[in-house]
Coordinates of C-alpha atoms (C1' of nucleotides) in Angstrom, one line a residue:
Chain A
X1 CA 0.0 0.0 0.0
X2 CA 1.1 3.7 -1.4
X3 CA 1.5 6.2 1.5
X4 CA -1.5 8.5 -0.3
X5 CA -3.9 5.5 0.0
X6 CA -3.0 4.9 3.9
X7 CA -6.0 4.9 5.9
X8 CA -7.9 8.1 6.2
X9 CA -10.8 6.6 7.5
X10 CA -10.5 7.1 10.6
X11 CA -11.8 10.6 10.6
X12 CA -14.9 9.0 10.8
X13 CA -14.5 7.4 14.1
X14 CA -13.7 9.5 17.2
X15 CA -12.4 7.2 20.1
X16 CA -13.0 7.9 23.7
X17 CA -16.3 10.2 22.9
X18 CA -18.6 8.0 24.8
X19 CA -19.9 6.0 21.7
X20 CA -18.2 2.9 21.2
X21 CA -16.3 2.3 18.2
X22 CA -18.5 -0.2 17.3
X23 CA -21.5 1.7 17.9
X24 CA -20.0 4.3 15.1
X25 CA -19.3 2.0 12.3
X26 CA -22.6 0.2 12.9
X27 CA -24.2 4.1 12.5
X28 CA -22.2 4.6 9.4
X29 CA -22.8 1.5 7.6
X30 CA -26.4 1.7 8.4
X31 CA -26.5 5.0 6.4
X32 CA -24.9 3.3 3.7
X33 CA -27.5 0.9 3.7
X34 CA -30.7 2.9 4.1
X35 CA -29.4 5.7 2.0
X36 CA -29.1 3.0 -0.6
X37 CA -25.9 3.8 -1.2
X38 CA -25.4 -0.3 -1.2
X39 CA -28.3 -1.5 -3.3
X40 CA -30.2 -4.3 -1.7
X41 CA -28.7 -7.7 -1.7
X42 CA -25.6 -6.1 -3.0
X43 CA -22.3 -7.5 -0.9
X44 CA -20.7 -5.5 1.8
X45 CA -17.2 -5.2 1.7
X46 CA -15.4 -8.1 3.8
X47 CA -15.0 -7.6 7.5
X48 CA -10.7 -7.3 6.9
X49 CA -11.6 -4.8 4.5
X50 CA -14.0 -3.1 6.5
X51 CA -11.7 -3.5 9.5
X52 CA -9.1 -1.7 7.5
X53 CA -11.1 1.2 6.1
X54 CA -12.0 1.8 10.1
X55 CA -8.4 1.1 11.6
X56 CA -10.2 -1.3 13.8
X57 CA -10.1 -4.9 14.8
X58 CA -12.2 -7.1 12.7
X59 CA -14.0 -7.9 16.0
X60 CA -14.4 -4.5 16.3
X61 CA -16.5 -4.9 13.2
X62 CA -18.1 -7.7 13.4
X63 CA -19.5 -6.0 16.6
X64 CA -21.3 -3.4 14.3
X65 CA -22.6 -5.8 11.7
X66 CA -23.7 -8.6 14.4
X67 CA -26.0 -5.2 15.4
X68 CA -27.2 -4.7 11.6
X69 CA -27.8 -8.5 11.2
X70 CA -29.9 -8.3 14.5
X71 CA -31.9 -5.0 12.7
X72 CA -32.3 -7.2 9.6
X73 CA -30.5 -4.6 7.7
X74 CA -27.9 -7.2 6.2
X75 CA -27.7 -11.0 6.3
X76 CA -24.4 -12.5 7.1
X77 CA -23.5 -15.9 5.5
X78 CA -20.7 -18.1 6.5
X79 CA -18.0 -18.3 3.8
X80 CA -19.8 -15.2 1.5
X81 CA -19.9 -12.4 3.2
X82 CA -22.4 -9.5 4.2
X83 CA -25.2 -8.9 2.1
X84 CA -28.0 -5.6 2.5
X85 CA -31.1 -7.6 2.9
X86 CA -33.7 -7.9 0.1
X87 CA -36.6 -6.7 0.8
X88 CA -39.4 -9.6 0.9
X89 CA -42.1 -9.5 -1.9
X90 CA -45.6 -9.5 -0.9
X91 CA -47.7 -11.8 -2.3
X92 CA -51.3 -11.8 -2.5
X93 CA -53.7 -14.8 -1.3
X94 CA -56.6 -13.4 -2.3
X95 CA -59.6 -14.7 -4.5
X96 CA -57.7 -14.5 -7.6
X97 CA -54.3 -15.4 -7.5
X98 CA -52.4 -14.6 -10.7
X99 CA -48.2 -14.6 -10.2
X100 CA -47.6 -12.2 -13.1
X101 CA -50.1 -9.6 -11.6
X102 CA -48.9 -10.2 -8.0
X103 CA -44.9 -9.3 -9.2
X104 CA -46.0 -6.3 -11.7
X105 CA -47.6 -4.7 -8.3
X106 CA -44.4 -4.8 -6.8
X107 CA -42.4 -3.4 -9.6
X108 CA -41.0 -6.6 -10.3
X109 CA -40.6 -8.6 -13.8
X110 CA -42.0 -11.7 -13.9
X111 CA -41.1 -14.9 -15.7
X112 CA -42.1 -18.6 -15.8
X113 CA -40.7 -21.6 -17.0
X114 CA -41.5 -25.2 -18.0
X115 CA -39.3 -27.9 -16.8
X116 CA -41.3 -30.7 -17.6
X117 CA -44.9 -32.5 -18.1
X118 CA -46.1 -35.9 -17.6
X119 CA -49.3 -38.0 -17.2
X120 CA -50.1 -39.7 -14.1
X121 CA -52.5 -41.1 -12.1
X122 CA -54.2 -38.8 -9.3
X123 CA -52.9 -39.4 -5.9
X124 CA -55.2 -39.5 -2.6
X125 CA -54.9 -35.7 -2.2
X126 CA -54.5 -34.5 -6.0
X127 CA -58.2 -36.7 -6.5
X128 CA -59.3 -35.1 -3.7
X129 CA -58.4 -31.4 -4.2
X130 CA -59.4 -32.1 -8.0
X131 CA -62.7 -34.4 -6.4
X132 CA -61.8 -37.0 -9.7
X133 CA -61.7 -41.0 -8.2
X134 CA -57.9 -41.6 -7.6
X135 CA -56.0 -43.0 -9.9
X136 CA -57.7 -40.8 -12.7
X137 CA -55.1 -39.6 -15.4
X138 CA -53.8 -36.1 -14.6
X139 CA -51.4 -33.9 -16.5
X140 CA -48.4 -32.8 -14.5
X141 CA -46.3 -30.0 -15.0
X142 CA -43.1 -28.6 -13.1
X143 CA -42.6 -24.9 -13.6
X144 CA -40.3 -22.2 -11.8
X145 CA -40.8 -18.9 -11.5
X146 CA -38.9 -16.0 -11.3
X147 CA -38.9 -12.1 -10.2
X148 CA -36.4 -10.2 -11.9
X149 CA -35.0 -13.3 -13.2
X150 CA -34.2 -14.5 -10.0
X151 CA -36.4 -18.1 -9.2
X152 CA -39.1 -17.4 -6.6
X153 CA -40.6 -20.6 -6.5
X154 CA -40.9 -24.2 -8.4
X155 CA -45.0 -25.6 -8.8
X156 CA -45.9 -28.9 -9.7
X157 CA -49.0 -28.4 -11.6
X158 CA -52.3 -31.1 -11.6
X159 CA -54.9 -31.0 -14.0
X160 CA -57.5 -32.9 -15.5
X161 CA -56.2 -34.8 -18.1
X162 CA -59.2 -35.4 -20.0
X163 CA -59.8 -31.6 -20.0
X164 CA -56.4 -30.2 -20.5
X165 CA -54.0 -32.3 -22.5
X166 CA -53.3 -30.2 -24.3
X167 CA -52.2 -27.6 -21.8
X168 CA -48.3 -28.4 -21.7
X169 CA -48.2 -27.4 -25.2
X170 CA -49.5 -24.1 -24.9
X171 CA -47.9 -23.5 -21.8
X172 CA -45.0 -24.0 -23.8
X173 CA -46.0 -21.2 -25.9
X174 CA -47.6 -18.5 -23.3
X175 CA -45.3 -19.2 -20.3
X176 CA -47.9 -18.3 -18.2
X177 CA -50.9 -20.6 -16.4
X178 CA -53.4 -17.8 -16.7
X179 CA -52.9 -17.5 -19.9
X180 CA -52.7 -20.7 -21.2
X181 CA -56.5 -21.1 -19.4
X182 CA -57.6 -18.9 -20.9
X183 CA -56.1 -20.4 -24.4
X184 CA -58.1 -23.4 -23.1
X185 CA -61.6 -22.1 -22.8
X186 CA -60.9 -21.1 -18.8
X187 CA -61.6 -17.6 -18.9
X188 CA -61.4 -17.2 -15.4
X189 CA -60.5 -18.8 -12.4
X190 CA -60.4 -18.6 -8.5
X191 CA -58.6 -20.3 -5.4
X192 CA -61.0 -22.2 -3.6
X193 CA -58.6 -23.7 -1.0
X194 CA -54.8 -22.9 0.4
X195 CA -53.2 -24.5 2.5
X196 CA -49.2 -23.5 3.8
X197 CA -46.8 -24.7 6.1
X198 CA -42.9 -24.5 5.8
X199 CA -40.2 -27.1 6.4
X200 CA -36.6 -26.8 5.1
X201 CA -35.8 -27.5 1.4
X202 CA -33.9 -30.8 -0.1
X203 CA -31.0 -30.6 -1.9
X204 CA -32.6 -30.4 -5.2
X205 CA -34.5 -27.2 -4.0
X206 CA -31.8 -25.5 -2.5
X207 CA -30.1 -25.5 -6.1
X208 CA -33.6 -24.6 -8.3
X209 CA -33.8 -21.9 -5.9
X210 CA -30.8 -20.8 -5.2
X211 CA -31.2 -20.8 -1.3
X212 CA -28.8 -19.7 1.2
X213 CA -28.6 -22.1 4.2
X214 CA -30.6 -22.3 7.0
X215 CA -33.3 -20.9 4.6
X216 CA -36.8 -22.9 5.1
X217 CA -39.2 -22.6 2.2
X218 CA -42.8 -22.0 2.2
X219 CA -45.2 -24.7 0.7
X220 CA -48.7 -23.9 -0.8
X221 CA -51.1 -26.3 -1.5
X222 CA -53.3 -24.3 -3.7
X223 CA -56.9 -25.5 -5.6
X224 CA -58.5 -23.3 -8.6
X225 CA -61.8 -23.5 -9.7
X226 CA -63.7 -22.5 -12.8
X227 CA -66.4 -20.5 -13.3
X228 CA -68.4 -23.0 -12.6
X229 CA -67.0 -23.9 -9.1
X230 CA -65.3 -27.1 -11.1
X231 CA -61.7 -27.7 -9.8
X232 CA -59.3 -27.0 -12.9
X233 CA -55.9 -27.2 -11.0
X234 CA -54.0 -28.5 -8.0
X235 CA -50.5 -27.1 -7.5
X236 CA -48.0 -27.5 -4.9
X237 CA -45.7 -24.6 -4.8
X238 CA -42.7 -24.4 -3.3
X239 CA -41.4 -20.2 -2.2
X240 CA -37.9 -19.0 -1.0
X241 CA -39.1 -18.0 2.8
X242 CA -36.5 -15.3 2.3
X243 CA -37.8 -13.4 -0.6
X244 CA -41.6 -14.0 0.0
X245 CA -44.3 -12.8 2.4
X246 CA -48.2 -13.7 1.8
X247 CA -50.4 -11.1 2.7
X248 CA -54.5 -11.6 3.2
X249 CA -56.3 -8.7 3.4
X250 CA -59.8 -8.7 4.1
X251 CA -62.4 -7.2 1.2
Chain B
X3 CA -31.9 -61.4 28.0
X4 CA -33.9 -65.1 28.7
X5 CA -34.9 -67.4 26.6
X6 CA -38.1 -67.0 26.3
X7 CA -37.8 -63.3 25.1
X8 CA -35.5 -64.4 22.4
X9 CA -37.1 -62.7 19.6
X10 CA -38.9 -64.5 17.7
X11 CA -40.1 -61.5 15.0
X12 CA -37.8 -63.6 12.5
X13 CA -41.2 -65.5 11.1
X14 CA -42.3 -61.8 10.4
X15 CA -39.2 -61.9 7.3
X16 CA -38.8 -64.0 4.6
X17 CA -35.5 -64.2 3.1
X18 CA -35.3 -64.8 -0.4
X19 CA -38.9 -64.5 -1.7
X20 CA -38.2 -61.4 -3.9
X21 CA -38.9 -58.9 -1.2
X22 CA -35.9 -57.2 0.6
X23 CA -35.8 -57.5 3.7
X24 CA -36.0 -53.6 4.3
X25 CA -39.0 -53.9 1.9
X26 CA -40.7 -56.1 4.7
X27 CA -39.3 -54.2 7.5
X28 CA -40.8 -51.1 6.3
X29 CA -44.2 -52.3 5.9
X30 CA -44.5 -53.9 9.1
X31 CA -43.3 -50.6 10.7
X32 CA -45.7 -48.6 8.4
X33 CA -48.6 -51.2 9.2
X34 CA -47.6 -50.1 13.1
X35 CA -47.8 -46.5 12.4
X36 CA -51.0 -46.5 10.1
X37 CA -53.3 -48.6 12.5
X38 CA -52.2 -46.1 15.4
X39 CA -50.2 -49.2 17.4
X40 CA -47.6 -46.9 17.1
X41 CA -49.1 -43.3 18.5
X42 CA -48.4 -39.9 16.7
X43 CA -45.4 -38.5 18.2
X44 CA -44.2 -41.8 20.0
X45 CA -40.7 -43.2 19.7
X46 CA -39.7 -45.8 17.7
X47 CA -37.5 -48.4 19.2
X48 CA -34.1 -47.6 18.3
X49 CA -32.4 -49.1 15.5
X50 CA -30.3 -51.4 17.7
X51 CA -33.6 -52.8 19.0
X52 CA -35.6 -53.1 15.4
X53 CA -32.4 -54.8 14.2
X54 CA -32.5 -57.4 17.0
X55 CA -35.8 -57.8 16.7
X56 CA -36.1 -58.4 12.8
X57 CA -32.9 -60.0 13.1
X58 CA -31.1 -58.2 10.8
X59 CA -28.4 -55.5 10.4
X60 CA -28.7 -52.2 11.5
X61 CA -28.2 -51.1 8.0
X62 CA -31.6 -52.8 6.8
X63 CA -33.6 -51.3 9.4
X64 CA -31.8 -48.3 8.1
X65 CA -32.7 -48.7 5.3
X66 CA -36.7 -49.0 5.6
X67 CA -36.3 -46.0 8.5
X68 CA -34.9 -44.1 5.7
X69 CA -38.0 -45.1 3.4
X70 CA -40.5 -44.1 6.0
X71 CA -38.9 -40.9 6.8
X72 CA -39.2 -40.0 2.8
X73 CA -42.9 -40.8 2.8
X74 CA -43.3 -38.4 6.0
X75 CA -44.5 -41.4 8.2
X76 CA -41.6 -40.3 10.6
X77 CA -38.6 -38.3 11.7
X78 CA -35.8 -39.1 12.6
X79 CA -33.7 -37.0 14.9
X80 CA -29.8 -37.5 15.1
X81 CA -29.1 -38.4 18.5
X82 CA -33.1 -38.3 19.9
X83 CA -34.2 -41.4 17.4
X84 CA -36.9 -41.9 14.9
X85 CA -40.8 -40.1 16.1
X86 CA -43.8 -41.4 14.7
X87 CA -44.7 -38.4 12.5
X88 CA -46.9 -36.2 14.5
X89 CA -50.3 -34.9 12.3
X90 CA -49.9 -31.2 10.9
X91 CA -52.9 -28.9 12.6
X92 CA -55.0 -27.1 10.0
X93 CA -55.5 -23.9 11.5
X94 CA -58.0 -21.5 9.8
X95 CA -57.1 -18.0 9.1
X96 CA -60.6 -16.6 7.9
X97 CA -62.4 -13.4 8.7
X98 CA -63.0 -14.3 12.5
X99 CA -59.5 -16.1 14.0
X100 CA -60.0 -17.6 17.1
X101 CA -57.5 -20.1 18.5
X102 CA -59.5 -22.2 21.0
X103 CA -61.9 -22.8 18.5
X104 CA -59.7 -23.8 16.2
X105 CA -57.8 -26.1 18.0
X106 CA -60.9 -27.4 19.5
X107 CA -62.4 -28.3 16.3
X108 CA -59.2 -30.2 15.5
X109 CA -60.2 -32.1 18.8
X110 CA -56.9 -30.7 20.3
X111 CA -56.8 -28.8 23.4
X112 CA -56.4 -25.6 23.7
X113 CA -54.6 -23.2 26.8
X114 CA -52.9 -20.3 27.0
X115 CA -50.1 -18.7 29.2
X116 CA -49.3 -15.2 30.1
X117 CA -45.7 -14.7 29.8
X118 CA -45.6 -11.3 30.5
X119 CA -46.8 -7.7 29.8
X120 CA -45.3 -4.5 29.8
X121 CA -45.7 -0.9 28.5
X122 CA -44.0 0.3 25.2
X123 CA -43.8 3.0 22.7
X124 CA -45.0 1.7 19.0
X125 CA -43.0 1.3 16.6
X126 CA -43.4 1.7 12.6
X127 CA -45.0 -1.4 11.9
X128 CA -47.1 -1.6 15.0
X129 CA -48.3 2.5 14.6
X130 CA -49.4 1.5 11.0
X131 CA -51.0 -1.5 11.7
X132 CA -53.1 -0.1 14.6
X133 CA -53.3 3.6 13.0
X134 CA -52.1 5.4 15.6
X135 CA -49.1 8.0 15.7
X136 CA -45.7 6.2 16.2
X137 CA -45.0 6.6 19.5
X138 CA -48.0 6.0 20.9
X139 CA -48.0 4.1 24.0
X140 CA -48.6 0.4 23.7
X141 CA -49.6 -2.1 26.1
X142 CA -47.4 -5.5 25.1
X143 CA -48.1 -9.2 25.3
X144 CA -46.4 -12.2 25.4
X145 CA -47.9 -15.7 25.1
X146 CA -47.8 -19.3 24.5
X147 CA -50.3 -20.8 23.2
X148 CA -50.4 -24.9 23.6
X149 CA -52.2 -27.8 21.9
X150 CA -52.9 -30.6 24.0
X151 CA -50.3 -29.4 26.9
X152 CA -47.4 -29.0 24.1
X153 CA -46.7 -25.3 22.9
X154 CA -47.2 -24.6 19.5
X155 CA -46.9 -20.8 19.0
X156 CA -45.7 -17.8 21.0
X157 CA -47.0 -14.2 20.5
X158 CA -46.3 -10.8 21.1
X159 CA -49.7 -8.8 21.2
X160 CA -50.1 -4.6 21.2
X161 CA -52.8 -3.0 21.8
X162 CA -53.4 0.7 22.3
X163 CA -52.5 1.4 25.7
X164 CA -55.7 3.8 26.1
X165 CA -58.2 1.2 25.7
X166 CA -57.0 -1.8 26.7
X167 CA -54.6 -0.2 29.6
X168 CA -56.6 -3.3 32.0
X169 CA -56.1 -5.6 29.4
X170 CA -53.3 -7.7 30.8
X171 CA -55.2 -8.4 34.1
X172 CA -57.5 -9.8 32.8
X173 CA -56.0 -12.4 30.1
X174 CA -54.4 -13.2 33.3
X175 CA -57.6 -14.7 34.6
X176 CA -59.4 -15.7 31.6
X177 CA -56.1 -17.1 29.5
X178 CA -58.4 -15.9 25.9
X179 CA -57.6 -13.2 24.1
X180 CA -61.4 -13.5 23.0
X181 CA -62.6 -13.9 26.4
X182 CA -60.4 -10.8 27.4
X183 CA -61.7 -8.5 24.8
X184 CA -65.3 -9.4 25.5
X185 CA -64.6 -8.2 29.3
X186 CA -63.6 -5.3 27.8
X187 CA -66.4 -4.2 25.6
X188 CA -65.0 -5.6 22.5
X189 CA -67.9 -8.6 21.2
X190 CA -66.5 -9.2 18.7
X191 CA -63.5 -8.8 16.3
X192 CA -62.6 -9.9 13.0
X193 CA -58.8 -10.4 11.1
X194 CA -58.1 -7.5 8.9
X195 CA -54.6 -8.4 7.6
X196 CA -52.5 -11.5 7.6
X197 CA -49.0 -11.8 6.6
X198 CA -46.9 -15.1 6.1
X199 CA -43.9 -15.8 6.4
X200 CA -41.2 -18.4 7.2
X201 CA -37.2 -18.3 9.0
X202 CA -34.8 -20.4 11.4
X203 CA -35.7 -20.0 15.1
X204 CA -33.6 -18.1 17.3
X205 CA -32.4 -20.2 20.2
X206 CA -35.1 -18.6 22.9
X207 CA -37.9 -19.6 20.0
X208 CA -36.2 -23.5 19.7
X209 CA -36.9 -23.4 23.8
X210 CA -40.0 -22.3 24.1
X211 CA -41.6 -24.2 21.4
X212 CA -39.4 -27.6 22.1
X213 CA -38.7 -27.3 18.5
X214 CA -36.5 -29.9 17.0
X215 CA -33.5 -29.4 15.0
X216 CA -33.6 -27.8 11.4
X217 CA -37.4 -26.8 12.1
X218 CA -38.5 -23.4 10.5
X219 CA -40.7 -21.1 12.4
X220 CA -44.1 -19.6 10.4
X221 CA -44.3 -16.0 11.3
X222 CA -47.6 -14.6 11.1
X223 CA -48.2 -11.0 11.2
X224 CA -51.9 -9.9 12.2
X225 CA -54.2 -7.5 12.5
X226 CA -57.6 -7.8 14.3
X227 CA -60.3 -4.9 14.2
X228 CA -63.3 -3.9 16.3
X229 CA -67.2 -4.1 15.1
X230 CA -66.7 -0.6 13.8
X231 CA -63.7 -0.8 11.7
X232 CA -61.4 0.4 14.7
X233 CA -58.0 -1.6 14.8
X234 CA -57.6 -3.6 18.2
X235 CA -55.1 -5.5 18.1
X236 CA -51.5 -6.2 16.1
X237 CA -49.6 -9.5 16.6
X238 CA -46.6 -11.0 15.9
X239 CA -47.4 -15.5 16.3
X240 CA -44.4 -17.4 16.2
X241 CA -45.4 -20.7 15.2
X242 CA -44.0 -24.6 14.8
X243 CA -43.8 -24.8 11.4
X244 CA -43.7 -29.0 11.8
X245 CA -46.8 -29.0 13.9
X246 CA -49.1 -26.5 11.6
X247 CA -50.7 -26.1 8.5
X248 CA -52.9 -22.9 7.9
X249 CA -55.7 -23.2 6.2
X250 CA -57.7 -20.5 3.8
X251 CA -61.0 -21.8 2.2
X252 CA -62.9 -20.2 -0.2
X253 CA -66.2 -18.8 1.5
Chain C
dG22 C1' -13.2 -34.2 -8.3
dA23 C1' -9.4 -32.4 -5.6
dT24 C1' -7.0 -28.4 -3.8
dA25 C1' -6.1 -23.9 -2.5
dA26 C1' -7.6 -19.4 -1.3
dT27 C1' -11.1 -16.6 0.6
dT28 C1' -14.4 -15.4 4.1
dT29 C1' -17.1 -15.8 8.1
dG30 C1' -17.5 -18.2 12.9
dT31 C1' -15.6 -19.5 17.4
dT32 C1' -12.6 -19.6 21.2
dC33 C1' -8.8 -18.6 23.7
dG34 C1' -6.2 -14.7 26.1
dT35 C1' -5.0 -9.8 27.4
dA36 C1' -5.6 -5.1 28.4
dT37 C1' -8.4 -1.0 29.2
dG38 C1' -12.2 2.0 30.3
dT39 C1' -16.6 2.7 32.9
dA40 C1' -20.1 2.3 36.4
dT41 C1' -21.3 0.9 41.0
dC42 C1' -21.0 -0.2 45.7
Chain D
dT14 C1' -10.0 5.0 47.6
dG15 C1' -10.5 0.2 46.6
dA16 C1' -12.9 -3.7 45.0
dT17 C1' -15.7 -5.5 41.7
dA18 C1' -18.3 -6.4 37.6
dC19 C1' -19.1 -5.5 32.9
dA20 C1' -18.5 -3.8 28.3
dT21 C1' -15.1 -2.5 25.0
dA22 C1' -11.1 -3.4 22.0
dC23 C1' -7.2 -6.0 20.2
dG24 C1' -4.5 -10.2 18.9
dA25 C1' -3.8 -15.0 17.5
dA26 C1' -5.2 -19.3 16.1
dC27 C1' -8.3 -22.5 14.3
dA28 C1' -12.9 -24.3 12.4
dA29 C1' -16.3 -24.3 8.9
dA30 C1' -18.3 -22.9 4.6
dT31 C1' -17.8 -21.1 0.1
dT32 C1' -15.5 -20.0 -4.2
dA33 C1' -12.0 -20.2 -7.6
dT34 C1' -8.4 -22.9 -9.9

DNA sequence: GATAATTTGTTCGTATGTATC
DNA sequence: TGATACATACGAACAAATTAT
């Protein structure tokens, strides 16, 4: 290190003033962060950098950030770094649920994606939540999708085979349920049941996803209806519990 | 061990008759856990034990324990053992929210506990949930609420300290938030806004809920409202994500 | 797939400043 | 003033997780 880049830094901090140093760098950092100088879920510097820049210990720093962590300003990940925390998306259970509509609200670009489709035969709760005799032939489909690019959440998708064979296809095409629905004669549709819980993802979710770890996920059992209050689709959805938040509000 | 106790569970395998023995061992475990001989929640044997019983290696009972864990028929702890997998509560979040009833209608049994109350300045969320001026005092909750003895959620309650200032003294007699409000003039209130959510416990949380390892936590976020539109009540309900499953049905 | 480098997490120990009795 | 407890700050070493090569 040239002597014109030696530390200046440590204007900022005043030592023996009452305020702990790591009270200071915890104050200045959480400008950074809420000014948005650091962008959200953009890395912080690393905490012998950051130790550095103050002239400090890195306990020192890890003091401050320990505090931001315990804010939920930033999330800390062993072996990563420090990351300004993402704000979580809300997500709309209401009588209509449509993912596209739910992201545009929050200024967020959405995108879905088909992984694969199959035919099988109903299982106790798919015959159920589609009321079909078990063991019917239902069309499956697994889809992800994303906000801003970034995977949300990965569906398995049951319908009605008779009905909708056809709907992989155009799927295919529309990369959209909603509209591929309505490509089938479903004009509209409405949730008739929900059902979520959370448990922690398997290995092949933590990759589709892209999870950190010790990150749960959210499971929705979801059923649509037609118009005419007959089940069209049965989806188990699996959501990143750090990027999502249902809300319910009441009409 | 005497003679008479030497197991004689061998006639319950066949070797050889194009069933592996794990195969056999699993559905005589699942047949135990499916007609109830084996209670939700109870402990397996351990796997030294199912191995001398079936005469096998531990490996094979591994083996079919391993099976039954993947089709959610049990747990298995490191270190604790293997649980019979304990039913997921549905728990409706409709217009009108009421624990007891809820749990009641599950055939559980419901209590709650009082772990404390205190007075407190609101903070963002809190002002703009209950539509008051940040700032404004708060009277504070905290409280398990249990299933059948067992804890299954803990919440932090706020309600406007001007009302409700006697509120605390009496959920301390009558252990129902319900109950509570009605002694205070409140008949009846209805859920205005949920929010959903999911993390890791903190350790405090993994105490007071006996949660087992690698369990999430379901954070719900409420609202409740008077008869006239008038916010009452904002919680925060820490719940066991392995023990519940809310429900939202279509009305 | 194996290895090395990077980064955060944890645990020692030591020293100093501050508040309290 | 002394004794004590507690928070602050620094240093070194190692563990654990991730990332790059």
């Amino acid at each position: 290190m040239t002597h014109d880049t030696v530390p200046v830094a440590h204007r900022e901090l005043e030592r023996g003033n009452g305020v702990a140093l790591w009270r200071q760098i915890q104050a200045v950092l959480e400008h950074d962060l809420r000014s948005g100088y650091v962008a959200a879920g953009e890395k912080l510097p690393t905490e012998r950098q950051l130790a550095q820049r103050f002239g400090v210990n890195r306990h020192t720093v890890r003091q401050a950030l320990a505090e931001l962590a315990r804010k939920e300003l930033i999330v800390v990940e062993q072996g990563r770094g420090a990351f300004a925390r993402r704000d979580k998306l809300d997500y709309a259970l209401a009588r209509r649920v449509r993912f596209s509509e739910n992201l545009l609200r929050q200024s967020r670009i959405p995108s879905e994606r088909l992984l694969g489709s199959d035919k099988v035969q109903a299982g106790r709760r798919a015959a159920e939540a589609l009321q079909v005799l078990p063991a019917t032939m239902l069309l499956r489909l697994r889809t992800v999708g994303n906000a801003d690019g970034r995977p949300l959440c990965c569906t398995t998708h049951y319908f009605p085979y008779g009905r909708f064979a056809g709907f992989a296809a155009v799927y295919g095409q529309l990369h959209s349920v909603t509209a591929a629905f309505r490509a089938l004669g479903v004009a509209d549709y409405v949730r008739t049941s929900t059902r979520i819980t959370s448990r922690m993802p398997d290995a092949a979710e933590v990759r589709a996803l892209g999870l950190a770890r010790q990150t749960p996920v959210l499971v929705v059992e979801s059923v649509n209806a037609d118009g005419a209050g007959t089940p069209v689709e049965y989806g188990v959805c699996v959501w990143a519990a750090d990027r999502i938040q249902f809300v319910i509000d009441a009409a």
